[in-house]
PDB file of C-alpha atoms in Angstrom:
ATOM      1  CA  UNK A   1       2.119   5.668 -13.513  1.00  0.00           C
ATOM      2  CA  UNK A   2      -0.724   8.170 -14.051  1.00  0.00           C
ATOM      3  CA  UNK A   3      -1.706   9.819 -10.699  1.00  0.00           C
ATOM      4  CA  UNK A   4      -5.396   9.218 -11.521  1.00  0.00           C
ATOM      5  CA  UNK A   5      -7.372   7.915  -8.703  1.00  0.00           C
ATOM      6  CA  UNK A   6     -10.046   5.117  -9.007  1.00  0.00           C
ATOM      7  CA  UNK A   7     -12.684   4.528  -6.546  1.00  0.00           C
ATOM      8  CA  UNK A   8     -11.238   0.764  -5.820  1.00  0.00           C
ATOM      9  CA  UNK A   9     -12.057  -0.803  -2.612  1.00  0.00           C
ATOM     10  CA  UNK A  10      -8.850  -2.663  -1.630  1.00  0.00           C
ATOM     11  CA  UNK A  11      -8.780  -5.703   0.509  1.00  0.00           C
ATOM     12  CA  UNK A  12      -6.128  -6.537   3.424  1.00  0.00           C
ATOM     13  CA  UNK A  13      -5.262 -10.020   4.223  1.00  0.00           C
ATOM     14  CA  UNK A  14      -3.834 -11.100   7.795  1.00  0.00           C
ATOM     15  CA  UNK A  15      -0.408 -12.411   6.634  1.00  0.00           C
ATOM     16  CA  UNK A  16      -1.073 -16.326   7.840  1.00  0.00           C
ATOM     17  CA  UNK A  17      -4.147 -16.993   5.250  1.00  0.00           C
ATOM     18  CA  UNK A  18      -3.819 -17.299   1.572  1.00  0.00           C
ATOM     19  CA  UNK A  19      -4.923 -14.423  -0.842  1.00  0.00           C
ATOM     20  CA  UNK A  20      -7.320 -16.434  -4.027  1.00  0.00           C
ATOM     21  CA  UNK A  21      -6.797 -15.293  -7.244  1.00  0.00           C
ATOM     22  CA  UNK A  22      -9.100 -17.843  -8.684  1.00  0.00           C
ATOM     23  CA  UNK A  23     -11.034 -15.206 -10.963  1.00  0.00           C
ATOM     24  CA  UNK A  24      -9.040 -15.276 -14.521  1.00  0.00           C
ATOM     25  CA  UNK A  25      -5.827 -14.625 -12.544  1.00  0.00           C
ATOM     26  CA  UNK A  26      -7.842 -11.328 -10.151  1.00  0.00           C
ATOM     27  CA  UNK A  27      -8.419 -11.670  -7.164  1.00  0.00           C
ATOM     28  CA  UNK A  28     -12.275 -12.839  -6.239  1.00  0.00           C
ATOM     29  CA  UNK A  29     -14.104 -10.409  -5.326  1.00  0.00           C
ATOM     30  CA  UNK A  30     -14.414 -10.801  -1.214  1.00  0.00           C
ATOM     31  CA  UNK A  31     -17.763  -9.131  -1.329  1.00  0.00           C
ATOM     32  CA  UNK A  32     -19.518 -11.430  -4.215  1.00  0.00           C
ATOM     33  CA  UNK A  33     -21.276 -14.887  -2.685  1.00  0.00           C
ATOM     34  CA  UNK A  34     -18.111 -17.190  -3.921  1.00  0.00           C
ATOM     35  CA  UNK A  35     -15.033 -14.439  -2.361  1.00  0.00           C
ATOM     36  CA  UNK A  36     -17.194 -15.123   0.906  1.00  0.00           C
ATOM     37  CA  UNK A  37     -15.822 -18.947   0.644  1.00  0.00           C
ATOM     38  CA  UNK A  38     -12.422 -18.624  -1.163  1.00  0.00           C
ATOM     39  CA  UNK A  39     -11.246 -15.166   0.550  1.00  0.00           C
ATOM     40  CA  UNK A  40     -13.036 -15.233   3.774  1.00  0.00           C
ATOM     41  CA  UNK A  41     -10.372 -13.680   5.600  1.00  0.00           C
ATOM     42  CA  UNK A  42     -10.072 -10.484   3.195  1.00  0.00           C
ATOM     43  CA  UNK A  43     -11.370  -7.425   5.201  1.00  0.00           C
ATOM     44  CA  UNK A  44     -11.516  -3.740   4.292  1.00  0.00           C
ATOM     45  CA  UNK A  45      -9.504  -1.264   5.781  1.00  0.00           C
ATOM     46  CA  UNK A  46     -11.928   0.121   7.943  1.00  0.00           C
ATOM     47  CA  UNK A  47     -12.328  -3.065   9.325  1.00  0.00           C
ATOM     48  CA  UNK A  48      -8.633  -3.406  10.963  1.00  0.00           C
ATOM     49  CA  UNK A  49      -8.951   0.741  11.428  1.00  0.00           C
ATOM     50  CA  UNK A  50      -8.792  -0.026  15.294  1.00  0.00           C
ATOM     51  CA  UNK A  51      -5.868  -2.311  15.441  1.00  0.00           C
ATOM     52  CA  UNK A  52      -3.528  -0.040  17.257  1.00  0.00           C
ATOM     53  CA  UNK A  53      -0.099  -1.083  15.860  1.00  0.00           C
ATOM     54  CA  UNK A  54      -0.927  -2.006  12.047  1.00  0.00           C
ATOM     55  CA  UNK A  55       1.922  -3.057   9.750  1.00  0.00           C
ATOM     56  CA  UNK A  56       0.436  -2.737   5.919  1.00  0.00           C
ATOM     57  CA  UNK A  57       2.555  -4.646   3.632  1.00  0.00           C
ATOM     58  CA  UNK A  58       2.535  -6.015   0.037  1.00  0.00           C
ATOM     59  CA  UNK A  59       4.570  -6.397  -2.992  1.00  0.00           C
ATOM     60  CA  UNK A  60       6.002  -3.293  -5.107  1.00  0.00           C
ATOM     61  CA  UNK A  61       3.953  -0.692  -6.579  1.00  0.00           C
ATOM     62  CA  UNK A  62       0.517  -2.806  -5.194  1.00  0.00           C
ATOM     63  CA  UNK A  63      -0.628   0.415  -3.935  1.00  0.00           C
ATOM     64  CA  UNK A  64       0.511   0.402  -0.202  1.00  0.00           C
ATOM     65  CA  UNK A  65       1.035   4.134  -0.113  1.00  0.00           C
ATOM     66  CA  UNK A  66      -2.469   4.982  -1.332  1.00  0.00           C
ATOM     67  CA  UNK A  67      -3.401   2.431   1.614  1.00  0.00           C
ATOM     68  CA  UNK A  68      -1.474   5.195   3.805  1.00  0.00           C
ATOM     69  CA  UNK A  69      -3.279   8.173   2.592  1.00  0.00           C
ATOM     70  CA  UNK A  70      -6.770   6.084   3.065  1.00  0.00           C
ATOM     71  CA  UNK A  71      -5.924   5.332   6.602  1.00  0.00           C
ATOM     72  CA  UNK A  72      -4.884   8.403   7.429  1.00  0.00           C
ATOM     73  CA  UNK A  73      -8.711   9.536   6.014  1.00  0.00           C
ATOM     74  CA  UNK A  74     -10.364   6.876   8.497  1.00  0.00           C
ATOM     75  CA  UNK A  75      -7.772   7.333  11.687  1.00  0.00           C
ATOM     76  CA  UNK A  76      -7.369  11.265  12.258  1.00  0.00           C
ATOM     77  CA  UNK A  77     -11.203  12.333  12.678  1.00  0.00           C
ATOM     78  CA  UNK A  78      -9.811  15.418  12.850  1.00  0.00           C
ATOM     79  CA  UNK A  79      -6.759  15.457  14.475  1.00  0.00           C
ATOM     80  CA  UNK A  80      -3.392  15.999  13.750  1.00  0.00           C
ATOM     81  CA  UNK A  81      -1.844  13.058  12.338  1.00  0.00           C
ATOM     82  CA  UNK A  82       1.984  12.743  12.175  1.00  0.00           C
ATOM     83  CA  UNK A  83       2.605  11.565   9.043  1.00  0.00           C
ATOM     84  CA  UNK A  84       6.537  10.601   7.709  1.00  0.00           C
ATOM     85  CA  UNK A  85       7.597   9.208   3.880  1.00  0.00           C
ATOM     86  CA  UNK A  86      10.884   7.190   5.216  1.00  0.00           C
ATOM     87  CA  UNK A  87      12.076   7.352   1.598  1.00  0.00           C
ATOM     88  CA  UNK A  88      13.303  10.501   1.806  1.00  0.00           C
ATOM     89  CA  UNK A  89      15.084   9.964   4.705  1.00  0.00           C
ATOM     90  CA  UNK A  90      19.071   9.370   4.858  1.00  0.00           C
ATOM     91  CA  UNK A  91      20.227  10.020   8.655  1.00  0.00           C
ATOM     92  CA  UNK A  92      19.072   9.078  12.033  1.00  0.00           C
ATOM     93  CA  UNK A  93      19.766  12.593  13.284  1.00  0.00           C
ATOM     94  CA  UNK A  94      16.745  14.274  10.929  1.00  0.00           C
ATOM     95  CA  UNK A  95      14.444  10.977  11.546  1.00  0.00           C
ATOM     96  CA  UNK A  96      14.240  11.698  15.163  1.00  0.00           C
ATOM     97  CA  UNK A  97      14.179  15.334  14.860  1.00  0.00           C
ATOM     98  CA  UNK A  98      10.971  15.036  12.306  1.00  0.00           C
ATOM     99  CA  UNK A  99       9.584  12.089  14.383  1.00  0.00           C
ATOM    100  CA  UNK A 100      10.369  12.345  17.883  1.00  0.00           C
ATOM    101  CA  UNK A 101      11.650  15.984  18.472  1.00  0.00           C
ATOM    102  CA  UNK A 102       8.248  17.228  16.515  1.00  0.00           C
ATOM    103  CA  UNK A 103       5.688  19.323  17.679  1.00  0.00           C
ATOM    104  CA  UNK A 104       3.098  16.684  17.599  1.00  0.00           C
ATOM    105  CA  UNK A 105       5.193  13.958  19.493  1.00  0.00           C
ATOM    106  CA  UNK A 106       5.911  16.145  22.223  1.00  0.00           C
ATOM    107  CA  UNK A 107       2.493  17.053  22.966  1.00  0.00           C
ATOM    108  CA  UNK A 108       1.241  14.279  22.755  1.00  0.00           C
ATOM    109  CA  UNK A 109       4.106  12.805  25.562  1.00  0.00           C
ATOM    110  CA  UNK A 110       3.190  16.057  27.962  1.00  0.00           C
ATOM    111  CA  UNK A 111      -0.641  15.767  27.148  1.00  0.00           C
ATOM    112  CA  UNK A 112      -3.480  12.399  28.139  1.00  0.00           C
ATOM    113  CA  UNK A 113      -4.462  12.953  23.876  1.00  0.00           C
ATOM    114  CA  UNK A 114      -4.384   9.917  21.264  1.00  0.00           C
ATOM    115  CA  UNK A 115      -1.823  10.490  18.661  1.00  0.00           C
ATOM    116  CA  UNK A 116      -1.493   8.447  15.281  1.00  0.00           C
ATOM    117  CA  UNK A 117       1.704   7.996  13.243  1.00  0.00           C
ATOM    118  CA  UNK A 118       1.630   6.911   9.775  1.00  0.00           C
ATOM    119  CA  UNK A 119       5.376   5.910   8.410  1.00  0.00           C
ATOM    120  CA  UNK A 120       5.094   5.212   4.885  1.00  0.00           C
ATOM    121  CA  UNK A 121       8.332   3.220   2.792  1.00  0.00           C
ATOM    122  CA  UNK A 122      10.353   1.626   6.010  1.00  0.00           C
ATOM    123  CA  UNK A 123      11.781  -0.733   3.242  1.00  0.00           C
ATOM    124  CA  UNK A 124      12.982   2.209   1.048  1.00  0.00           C
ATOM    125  CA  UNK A 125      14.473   4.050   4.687  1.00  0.00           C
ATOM    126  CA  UNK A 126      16.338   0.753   4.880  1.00  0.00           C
ATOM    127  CA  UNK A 127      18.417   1.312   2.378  1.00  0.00           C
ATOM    128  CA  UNK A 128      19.805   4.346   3.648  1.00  0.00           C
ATOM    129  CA  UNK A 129      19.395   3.858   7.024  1.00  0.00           C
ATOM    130  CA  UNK A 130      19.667  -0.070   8.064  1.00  0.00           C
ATOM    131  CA  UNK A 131      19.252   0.495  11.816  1.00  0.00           C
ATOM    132  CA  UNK A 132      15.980   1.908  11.281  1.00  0.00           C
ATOM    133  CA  UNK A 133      13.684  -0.283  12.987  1.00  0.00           C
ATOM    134  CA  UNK A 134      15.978  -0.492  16.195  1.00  0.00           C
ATOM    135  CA  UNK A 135      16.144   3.286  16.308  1.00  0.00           C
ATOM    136  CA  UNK A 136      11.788   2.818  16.087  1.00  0.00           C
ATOM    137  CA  UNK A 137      11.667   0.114  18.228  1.00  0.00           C
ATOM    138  CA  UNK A 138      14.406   2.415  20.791  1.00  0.00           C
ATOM    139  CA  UNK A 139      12.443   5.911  20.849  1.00  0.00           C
ATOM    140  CA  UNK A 140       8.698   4.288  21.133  1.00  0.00           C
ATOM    141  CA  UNK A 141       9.953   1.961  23.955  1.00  0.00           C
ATOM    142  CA  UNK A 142      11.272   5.173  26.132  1.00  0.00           C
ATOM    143  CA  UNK A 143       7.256   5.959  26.242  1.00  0.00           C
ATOM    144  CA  UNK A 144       5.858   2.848  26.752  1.00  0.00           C
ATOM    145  CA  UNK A 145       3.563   3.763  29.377  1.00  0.00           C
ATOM    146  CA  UNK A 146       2.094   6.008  26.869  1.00  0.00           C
ATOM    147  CA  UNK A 147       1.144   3.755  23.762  1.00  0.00           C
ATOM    148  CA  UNK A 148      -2.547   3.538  24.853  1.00  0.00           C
ATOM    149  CA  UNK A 149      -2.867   6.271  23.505  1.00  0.00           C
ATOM    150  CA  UNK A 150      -0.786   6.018  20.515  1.00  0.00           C
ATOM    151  CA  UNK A 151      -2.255   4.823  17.121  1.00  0.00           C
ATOM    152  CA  UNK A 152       0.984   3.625  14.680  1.00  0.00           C
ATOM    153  CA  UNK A 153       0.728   2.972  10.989  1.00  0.00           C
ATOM    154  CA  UNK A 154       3.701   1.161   8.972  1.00  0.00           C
ATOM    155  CA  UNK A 155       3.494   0.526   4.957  1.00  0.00           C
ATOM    156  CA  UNK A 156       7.016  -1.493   3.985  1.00  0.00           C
ATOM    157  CA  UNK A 157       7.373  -4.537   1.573  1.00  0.00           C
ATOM    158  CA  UNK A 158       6.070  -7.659   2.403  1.00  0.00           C
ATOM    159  CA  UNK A 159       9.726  -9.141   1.528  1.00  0.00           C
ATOM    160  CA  UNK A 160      11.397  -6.529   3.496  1.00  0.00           C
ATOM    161  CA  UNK A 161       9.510  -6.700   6.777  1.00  0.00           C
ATOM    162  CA  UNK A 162      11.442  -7.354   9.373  1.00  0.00           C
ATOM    163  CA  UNK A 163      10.141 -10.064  12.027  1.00  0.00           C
ATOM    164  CA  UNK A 164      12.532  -8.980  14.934  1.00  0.00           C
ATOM    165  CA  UNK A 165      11.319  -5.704  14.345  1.00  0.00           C
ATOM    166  CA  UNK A 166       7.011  -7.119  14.882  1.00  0.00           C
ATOM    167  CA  UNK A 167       8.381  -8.846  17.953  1.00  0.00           C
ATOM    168  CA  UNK A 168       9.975  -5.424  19.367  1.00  0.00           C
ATOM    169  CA  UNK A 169       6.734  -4.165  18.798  1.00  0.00           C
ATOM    170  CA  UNK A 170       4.748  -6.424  20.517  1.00  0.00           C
ATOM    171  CA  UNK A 171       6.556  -5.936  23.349  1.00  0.00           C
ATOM    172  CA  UNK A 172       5.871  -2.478  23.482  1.00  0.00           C
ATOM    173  CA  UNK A 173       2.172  -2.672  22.389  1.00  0.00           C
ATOM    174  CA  UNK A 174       1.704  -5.695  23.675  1.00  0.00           C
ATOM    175  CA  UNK A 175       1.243  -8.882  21.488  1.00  0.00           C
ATOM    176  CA  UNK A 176      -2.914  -8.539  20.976  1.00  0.00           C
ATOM    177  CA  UNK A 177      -2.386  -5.416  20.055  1.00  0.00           C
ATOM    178  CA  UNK A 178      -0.200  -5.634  16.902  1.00  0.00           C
ATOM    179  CA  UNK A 179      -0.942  -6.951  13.640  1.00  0.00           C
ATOM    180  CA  UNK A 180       0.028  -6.933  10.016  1.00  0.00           C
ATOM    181  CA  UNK A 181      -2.297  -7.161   7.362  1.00  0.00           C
ATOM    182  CA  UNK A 182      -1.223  -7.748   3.291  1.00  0.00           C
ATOM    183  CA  UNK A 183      -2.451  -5.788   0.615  1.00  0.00           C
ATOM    184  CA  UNK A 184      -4.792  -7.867  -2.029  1.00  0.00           C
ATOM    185  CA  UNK A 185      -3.893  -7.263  -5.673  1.00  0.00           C
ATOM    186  CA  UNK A 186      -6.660  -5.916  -7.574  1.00  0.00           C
ATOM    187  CA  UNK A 187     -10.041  -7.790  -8.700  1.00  0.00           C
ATOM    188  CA  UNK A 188     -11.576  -7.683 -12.544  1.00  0.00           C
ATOM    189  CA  UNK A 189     -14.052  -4.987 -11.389  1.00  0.00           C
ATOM    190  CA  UNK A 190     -11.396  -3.138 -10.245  1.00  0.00           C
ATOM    191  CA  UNK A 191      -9.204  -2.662 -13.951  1.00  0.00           C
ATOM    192  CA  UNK A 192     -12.241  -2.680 -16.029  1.00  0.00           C
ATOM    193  CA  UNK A 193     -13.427  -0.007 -13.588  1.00  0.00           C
ATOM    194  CA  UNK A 194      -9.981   1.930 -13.907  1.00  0.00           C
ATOM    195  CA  UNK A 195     -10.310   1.368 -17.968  1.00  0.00           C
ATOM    196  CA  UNK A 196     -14.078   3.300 -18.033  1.00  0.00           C
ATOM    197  CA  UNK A 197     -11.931   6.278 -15.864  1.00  0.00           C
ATOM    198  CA  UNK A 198      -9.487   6.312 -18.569  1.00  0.00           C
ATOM    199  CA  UNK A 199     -11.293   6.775 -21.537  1.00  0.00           C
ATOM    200  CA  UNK A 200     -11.258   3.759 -22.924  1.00  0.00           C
ATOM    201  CA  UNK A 201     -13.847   3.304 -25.404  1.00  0.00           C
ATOM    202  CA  UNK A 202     -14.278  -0.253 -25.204  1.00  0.00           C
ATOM    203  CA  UNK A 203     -13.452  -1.646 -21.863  1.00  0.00           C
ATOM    204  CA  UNK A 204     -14.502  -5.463 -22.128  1.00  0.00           C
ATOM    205  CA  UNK A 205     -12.309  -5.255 -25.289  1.00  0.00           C
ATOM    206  CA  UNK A 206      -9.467  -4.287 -22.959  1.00  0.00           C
ATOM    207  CA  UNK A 207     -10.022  -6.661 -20.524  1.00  0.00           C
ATOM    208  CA  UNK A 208     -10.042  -9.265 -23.576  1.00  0.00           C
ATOM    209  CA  UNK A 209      -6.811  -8.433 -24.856  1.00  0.00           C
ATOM    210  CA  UNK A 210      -5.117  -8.288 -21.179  1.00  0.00           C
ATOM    211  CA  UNK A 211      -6.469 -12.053 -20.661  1.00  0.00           C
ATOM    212  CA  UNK A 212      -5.312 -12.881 -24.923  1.00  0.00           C
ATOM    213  CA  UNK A 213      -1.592 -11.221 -24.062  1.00  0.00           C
ATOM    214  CA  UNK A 214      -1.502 -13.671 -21.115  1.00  0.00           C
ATOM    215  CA  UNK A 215      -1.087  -9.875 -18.831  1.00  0.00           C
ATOM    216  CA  UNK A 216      -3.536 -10.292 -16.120  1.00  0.00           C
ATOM    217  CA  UNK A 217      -0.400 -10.465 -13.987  1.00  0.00           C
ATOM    218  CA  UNK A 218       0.636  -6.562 -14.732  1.00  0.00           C
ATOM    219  CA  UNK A 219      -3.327  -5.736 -14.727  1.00  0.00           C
ATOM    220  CA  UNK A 220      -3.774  -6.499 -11.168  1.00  0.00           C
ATOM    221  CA  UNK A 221      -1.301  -4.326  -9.438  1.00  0.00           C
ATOM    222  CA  UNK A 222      -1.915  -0.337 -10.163  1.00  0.00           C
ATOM    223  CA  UNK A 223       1.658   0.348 -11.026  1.00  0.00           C
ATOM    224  CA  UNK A 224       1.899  -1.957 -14.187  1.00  0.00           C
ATOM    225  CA  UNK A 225      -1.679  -1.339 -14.826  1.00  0.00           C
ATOM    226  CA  UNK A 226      -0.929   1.699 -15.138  1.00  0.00           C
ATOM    227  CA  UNK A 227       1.586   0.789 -18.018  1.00  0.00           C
ATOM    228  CA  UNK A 228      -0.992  -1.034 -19.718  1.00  0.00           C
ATOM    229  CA  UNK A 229      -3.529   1.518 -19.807  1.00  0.00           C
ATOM    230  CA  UNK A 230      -0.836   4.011 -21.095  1.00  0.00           C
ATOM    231  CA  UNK A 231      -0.006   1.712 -24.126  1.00  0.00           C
ATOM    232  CA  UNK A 232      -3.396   0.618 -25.144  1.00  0.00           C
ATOM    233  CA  UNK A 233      -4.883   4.476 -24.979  1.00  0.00           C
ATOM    234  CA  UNK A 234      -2.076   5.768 -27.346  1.00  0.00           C
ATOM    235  CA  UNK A 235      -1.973   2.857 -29.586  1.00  0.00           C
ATOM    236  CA  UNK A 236      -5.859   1.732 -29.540  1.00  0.00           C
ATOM    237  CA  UNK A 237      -4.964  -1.941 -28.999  1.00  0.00           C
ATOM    238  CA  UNK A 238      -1.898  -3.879 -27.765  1.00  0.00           C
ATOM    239  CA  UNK A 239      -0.053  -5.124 -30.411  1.00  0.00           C
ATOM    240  CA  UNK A 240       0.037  -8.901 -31.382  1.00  0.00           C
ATOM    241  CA  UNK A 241       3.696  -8.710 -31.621  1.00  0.00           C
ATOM    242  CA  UNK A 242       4.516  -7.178 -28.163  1.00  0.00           C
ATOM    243  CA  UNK A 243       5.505  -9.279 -25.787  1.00  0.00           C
ATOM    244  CA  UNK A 244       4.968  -8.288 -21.737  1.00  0.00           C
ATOM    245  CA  UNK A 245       8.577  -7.367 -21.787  1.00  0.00           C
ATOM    246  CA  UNK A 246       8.039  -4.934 -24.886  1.00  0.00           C
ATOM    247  CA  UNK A 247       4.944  -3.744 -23.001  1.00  0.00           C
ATOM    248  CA  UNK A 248       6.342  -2.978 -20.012  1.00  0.00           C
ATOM    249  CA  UNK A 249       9.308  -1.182 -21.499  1.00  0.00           C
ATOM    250  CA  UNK A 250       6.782   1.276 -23.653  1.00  0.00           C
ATOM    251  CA  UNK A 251       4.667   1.813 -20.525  1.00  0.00           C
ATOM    252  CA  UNK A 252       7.869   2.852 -19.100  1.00  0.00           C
ATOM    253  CA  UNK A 253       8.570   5.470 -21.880  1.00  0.00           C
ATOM    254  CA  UNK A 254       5.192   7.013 -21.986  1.00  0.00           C
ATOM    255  CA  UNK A 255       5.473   7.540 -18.592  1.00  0.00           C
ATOM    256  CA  UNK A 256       8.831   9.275 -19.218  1.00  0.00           C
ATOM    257  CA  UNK A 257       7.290  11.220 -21.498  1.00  0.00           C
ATOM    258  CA  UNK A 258       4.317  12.221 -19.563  1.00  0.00           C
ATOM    259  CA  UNK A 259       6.599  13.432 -16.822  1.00  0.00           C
ATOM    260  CA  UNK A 260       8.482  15.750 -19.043  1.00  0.00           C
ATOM    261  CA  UNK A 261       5.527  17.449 -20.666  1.00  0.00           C
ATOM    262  CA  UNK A 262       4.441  18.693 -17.224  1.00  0.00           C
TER     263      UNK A 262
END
């Protein structure tokens, strides 16, 4: 997917309500006079900025490490954030060296300072790694009497998220004190917006042909939108004879093939 950025406003759900996608298939808009009835419960990340154990899931390639970067923006004012991409991460002995044997972790434990933590990919660190969370839940217990002044930040699939692992938490944090929130998909405003970025000449013709090839279910999360942006700029159109497998496969490709031209 093209490493554009749009200027989207995403929306986080607590995980118990239900996320309405009652507008063609996109999710309606929280902000317009109907989302205030049919999402009530949607907030912006600002709005759960003070939560001080936050778990951010959602589905693959919804955006959840954008949601990262974006809290990190809103949660540092200034300060040093620790920041970790579990992905890359294969042994316990480096995770607790870059976590808990860091700079920043050690003076925060020796000084009365508020330090925030933003983990991004626990599902991917799962894979390599499938005591992870104990090995969390282990090291941030040892400095319990600390966590009032310690902000954490977790982005991991919604389908990956381990509920032993929110209960460990709470007892740490304490139960009022840790929620997780699920990422929205994306609203019509949202890809039409993202079509005007990319050069799209015609963007309600876009959004036509997405809702004609029956592909408002690609459109509304970044990564596949990102597929069909790629096939209708080089090709003008989507073809009539494309189906959302052959779409998906030549988003694919020209994504290849951006990569290698760089």
């Amino acid at each position: 997917m093209s490493k554009q950025a749009y200027n989207w406003k995403r929306f986080w759900c607590p995980r118990t309500a239900q996320i309405n996608l009652g507008d063609r298939g996109y999710l309606v808009d929280p902000e317009s006079e109907s989302g205030k009835h049919y999402n009530p419960e949607l907030v912006g990340l600002e709005a759960i900025a003070d939560i001080p154990c936050l778990a951010l899931l959602g589905e693959p390639g919804i955006g959840k490490s954008k949601a990262i970067e974006r809290a990190i923006e809103i949660r540092s004012n200034g300060q040093d954030p620790l920041v970790l991409a579990l992905h890359s991460y294969g042994s316990e002995d480096r995770l607790i060296r870059d976590l808990f044997e860091s700079s920043q972790f050690r003076a925060w434990i020796e000084g009365s300072h508020t330090l925030h933590i933003f983990l991004d990919s626990l599902d991917e660190c799962l894979l390599r790694i499938d005591n992870v969370t104990a090995l969390l839940a282990e090291e941030f217990k040892r400095h319990q009497d600390k966590v009032d002044h310690l902000f954490l930040r977790i982005a991991c699939r919604t389908a990956v998220w381990q509920s032993s692992f929110e209960k460990q938490l709470q007892q740490i944090w304490g139960e009022d004190k840790v929620e997780v929130y699920e990422l929205a998909p994306l609203r019509w405003l949202d890809v039409r917006h993202a079509a005007e970025c990319k050069g799209i000449e015609n963007p309600d013709l876009f959004m036509k042909e997405i809702w004609d090839k029956r592909a408002v279910s690609f459109a509304i999360k970044p990564i596949t939108l990102g597929f069909l942006l790629n096939v209708y700029r080089r090709n003008g159109q989507f073809s009539h004879q494309q189906t959302l497998s052959d779409l998906y496969i030549e988003g694919c490709r020209i994504l290849c093939d951006e990569e290698e031209d760089k």
